XYZ file of C-alpha atoms in Angstrom:
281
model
C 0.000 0.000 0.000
C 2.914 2.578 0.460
C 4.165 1.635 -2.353
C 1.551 2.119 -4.501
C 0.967 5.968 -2.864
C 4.737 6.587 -3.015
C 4.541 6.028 -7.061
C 5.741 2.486 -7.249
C 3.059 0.638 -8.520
C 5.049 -2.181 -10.332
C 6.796 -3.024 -6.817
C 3.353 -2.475 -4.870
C 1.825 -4.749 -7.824
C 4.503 -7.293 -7.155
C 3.417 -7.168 -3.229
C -0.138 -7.244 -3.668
C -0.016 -10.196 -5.976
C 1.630 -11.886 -3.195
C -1.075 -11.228 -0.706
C -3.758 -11.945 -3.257
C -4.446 -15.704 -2.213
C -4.333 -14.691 1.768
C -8.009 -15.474 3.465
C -7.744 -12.081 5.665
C -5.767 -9.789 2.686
C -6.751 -11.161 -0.353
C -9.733 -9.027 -1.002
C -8.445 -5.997 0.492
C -5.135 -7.290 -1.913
C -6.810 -7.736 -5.146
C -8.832 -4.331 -4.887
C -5.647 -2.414 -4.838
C -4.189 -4.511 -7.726
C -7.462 -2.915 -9.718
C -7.033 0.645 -9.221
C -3.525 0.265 -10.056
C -3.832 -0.912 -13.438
C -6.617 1.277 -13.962
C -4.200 4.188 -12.503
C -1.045 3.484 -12.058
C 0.484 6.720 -10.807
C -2.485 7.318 -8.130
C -3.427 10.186 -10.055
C -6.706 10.141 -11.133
C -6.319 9.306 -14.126
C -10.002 9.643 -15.023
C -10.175 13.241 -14.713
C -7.969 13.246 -17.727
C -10.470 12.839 -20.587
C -7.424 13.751 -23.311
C -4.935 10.907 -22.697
C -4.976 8.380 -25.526
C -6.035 5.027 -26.040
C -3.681 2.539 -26.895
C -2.466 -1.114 -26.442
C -1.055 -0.879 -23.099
C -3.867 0.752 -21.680
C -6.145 -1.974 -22.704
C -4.570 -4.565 -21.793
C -4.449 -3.096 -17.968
C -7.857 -3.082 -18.642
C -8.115 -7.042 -19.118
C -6.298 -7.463 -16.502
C -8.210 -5.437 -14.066
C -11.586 -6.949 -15.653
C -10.424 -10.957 -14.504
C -9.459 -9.349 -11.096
C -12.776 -8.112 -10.501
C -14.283 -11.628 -11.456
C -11.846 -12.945 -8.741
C -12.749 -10.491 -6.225
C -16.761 -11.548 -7.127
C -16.129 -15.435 -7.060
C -14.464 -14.450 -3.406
C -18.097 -12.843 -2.355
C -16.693 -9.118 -2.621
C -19.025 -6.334 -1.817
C -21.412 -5.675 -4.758
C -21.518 -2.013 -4.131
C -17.583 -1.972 -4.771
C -17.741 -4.235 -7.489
C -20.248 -2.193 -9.417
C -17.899 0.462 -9.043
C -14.895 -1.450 -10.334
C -16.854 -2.676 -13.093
C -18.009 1.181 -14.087
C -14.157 2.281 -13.768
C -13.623 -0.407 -16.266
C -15.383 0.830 -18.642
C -14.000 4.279 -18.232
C -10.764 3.214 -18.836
C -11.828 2.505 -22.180
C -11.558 6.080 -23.357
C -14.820 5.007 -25.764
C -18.257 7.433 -25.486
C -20.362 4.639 -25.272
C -18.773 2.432 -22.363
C -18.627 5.823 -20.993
C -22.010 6.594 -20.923
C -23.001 3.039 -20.410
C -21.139 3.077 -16.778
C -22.476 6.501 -15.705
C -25.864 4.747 -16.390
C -25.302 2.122 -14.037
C -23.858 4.313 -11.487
C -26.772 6.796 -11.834
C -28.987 3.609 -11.208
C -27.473 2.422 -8.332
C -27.308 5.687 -6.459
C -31.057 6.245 -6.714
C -32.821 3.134 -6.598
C -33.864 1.622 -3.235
C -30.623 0.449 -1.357
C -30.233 2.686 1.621
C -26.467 2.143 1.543
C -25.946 2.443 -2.021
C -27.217 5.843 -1.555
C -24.384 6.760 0.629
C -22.473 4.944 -1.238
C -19.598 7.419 -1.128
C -16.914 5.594 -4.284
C -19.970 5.790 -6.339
C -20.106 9.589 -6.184
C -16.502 9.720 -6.900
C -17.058 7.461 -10.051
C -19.697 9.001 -11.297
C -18.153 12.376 -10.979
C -15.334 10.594 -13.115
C -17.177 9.764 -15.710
C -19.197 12.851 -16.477
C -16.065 14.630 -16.437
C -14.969 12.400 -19.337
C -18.023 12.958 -21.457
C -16.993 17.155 -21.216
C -20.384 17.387 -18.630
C -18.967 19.125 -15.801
C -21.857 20.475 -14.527
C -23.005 17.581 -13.820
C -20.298 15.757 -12.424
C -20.080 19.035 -10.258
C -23.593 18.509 -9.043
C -22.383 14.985 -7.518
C -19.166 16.013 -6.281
C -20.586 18.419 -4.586
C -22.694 16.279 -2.317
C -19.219 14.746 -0.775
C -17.943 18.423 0.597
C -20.164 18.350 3.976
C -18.539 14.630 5.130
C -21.319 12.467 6.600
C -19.513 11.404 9.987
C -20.784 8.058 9.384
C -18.729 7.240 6.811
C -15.973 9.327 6.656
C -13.790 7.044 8.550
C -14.361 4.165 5.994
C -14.283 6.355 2.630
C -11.888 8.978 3.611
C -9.698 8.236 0.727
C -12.597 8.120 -1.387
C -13.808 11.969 0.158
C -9.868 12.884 -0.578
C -10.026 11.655 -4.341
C -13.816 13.364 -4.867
C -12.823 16.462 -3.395
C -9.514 16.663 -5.791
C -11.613 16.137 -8.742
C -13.770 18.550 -8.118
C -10.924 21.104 -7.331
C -9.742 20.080 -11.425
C -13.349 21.336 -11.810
C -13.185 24.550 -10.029
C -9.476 25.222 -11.400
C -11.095 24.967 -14.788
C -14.263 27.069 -14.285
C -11.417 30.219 -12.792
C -12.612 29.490 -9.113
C -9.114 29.201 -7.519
C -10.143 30.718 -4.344
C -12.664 27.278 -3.955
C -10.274 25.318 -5.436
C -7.709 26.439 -2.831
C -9.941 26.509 0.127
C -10.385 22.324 -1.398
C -6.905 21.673 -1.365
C -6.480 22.952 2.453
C -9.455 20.779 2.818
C -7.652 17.611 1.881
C -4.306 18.586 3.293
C -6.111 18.636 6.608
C -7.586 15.353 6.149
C -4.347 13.744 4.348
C -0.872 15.604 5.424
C 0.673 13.611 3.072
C -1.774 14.613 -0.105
C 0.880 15.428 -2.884
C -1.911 15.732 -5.364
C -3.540 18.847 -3.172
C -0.057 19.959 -2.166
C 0.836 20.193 -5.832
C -2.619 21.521 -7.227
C -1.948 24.535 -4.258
C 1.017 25.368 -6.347
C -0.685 25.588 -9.475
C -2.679 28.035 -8.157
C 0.168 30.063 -6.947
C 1.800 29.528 -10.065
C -0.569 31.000 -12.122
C -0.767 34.044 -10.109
C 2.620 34.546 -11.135
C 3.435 33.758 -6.814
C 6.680 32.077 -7.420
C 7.623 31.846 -3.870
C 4.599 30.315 -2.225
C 4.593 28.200 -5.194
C 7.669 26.434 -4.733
C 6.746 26.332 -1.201
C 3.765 23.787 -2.169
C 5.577 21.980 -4.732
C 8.187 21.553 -2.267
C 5.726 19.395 -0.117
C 4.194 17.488 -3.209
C 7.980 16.790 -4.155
C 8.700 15.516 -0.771
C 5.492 13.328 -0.470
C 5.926 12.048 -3.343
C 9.216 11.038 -2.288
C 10.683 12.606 -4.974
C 9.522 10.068 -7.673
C 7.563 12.302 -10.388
C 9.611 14.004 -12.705
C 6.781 16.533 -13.161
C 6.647 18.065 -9.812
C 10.100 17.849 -9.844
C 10.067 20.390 -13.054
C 7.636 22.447 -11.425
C 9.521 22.789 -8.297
C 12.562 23.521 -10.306
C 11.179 26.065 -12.766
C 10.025 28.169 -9.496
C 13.001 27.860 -7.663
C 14.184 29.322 -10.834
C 11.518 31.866 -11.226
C 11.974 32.529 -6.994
C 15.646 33.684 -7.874
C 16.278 29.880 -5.544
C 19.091 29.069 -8.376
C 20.835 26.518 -6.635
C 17.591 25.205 -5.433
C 16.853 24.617 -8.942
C 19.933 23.368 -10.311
C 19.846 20.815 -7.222
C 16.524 19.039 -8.267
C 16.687 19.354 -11.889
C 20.112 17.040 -11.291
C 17.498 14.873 -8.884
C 15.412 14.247 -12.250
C 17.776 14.017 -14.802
C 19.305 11.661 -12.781
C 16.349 9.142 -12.918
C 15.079 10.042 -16.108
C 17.910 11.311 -18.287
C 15.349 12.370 -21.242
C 13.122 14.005 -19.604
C 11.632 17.168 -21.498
C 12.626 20.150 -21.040
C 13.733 20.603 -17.626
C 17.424 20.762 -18.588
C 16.955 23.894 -21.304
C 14.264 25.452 -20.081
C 15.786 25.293 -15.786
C 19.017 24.145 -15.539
C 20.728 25.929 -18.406
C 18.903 29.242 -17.182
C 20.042 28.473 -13.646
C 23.406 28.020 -14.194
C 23.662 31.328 -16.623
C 22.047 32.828 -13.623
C 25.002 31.828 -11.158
C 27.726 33.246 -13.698
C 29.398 36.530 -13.032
C-alpha cells in the first residue's frame, strides 16, 4: 500500500499479488491490484479525458476486468464491485462504455438500497465519468454532495472523500474558481498531510498568479510526499526555484530528475541551463 501511494506501482503490484491468495488480505489485496492498473500513478487518471487510447492501456484493462471476477467469485461487496466494473469501462476512453457506466452508477445511487445511496466511491465514479463525457456540470452537481462529510462514513471512505474532493478542485481550477479550489486543497491537506496531489494543485494556483515563492513552497511538499519520484513536480519545483531567484535550489533538483530520467523534457533547457547562466558573473 505505500508503495503504490509513493509512485511504485510495479513493486506495490509485485506485493499485492503476493497477498492476493491470503483469506484475511486477499480481497483488500486484489482491490488495490485494480485501481492500479486502472491508474497506475495514483493520479486520477479519469479526470484526464485527453490521454490516448492505446495497447497498453487496454490490456491493464483485461487485466483489471479478470481481477474483478476474482474479487466476485471471493463474495466481494457488490456495491464496490459495481464500481470497479463502471471504472472499467472508463478506462476505455470510448463514449459509449462511458455513458453506459455513468448509467449504471446513476442507477445504483437512486434506486432503493439505503447504503448504495451513501455509497460514497460511487459519487466519486460518477463524478469521473461525467467529467470524461466534457459534462462538468453535472459531475459538479455529484461532487458536490461529498464536501459536507457524513460522519458516518468518513472514517471508511476517507480516501474516497480525498479523491472526490480533488476532482472537483480540477473542476473549479477549470471554471477560474481558484479561491474554492484552494480553500479544497487545504481541505484535503487537513484530512491527508501527506496529499501530494492537493499539495501540488496549491502550487498551481500560486503559479498561475505569477506567486513564485509560495509556489515552490507547495511543490516543495508534493515533491517531498511524493518522495521525490515524479519528474513533473520535480520540473515544477525547479522552474520556481528558478523563477523565486532559488538558483541553486533549482539546479539541485533538476540534477534529482535528470538523474532518474535522463530524457526528460525540457527541464534541462528550459531550468538548468537558465540556472546556471544565472550563477555566472
Amino acid at each position: 500500500l505505500f508503495l503504490s501511494y509513493t509512485s511504485e506501482p510495479h513493486q506495490a503490484l509485485t506485493a499485492f499479488n503476493h497477498a492476493r491468495l491470503d483469506s484475511k488480505w486477499g480481497a483488500k489485496a486484489i482491490e488495490q491490484m485494480i485501481k492500479i492498473y486502472l491508474d497506475p500513478g495514483h493520479n486520477g487518471v479519469f479526470a484526464k479525458a485527453a490521454e490516448a487510447k492505446g495497447d497498453d492501456s487496454m490490456s491493464h484493462v483485461g487485466a483489471a476486468e479478470k481481477l474483478i471476477q476474482q474479487l466476485s467469485e471471493m463474495g466481494g461487496d457488490p456495491l464496490k464491485i459495481s464500481v470497479l466494473q463502471a471504472y472499467c469501462l472508463m478506462a476505455t476512453r470510448e463514449k459509449p462504455s462511458i455513458e453506459r457506466a455513468v448509467e449504471s452508477l446513476r442507477r445504483l445511487l437512486s434506486g432503493n438500497d439505503a447504503r448504495a445511496k451513501d455509497y460514497v466511491p460511487a459519487y466519486v465514479a460518477i463524478g469521473n465519468g461525467y467529467v470524461l463525457l466534457n459534462k462538468l456540470p453535472k459531475a459538479k452537481g455529484y461532487l458536490k454532495r461529498l464536501t459536507r462529510p457524513n460522519e458516518a462514513t468518513f472514517q471508511e471512505f476517507q480516501d474516497d472523500y480525498v479523491e472526490g474532493w480533488l476532482l472537483l478542485v480540477e473542476i473549479h481550477i477549470q471554471n477560474g474558481k481558484n479561491d474554492m479550489a484552494a480553500r479544497l486543497c487545504q481541505k484535503c491537506i487537513q484530512t491527508d498531510r501527506s496529499c501530494n496531489k492537493a499539495w501540488e494543485r496549491l502550487g498551481h494556483i500560486k503559479e498561475k498568479e505569477t506567486a513564485y515563492k509560495d509556489a515552490a513552497e507547495n511543490y516543495e511538499w508534493a515533491w517531498k510526499y511524493s518522495k521525490e519520484s515524479s519528474p513533473a513536480i520535480g520540473y515544477k519545483l525547479a522552474f520556481n526555484y528558478l523563477k523565486a531567484d532559488r538558483l541553486v535550489d533549482a539546479i539541485d533538483v533538476c540534477n534529482k530528475v535528470l538523474e532518474k530520467y535522463p530524457g526528460y523534457p525540457k527541464i534541462r533547457k528550459e531550468v538548468l541551463n537558465k540556472a546556471r547562466s544565472g550563477l555566472r558573473p
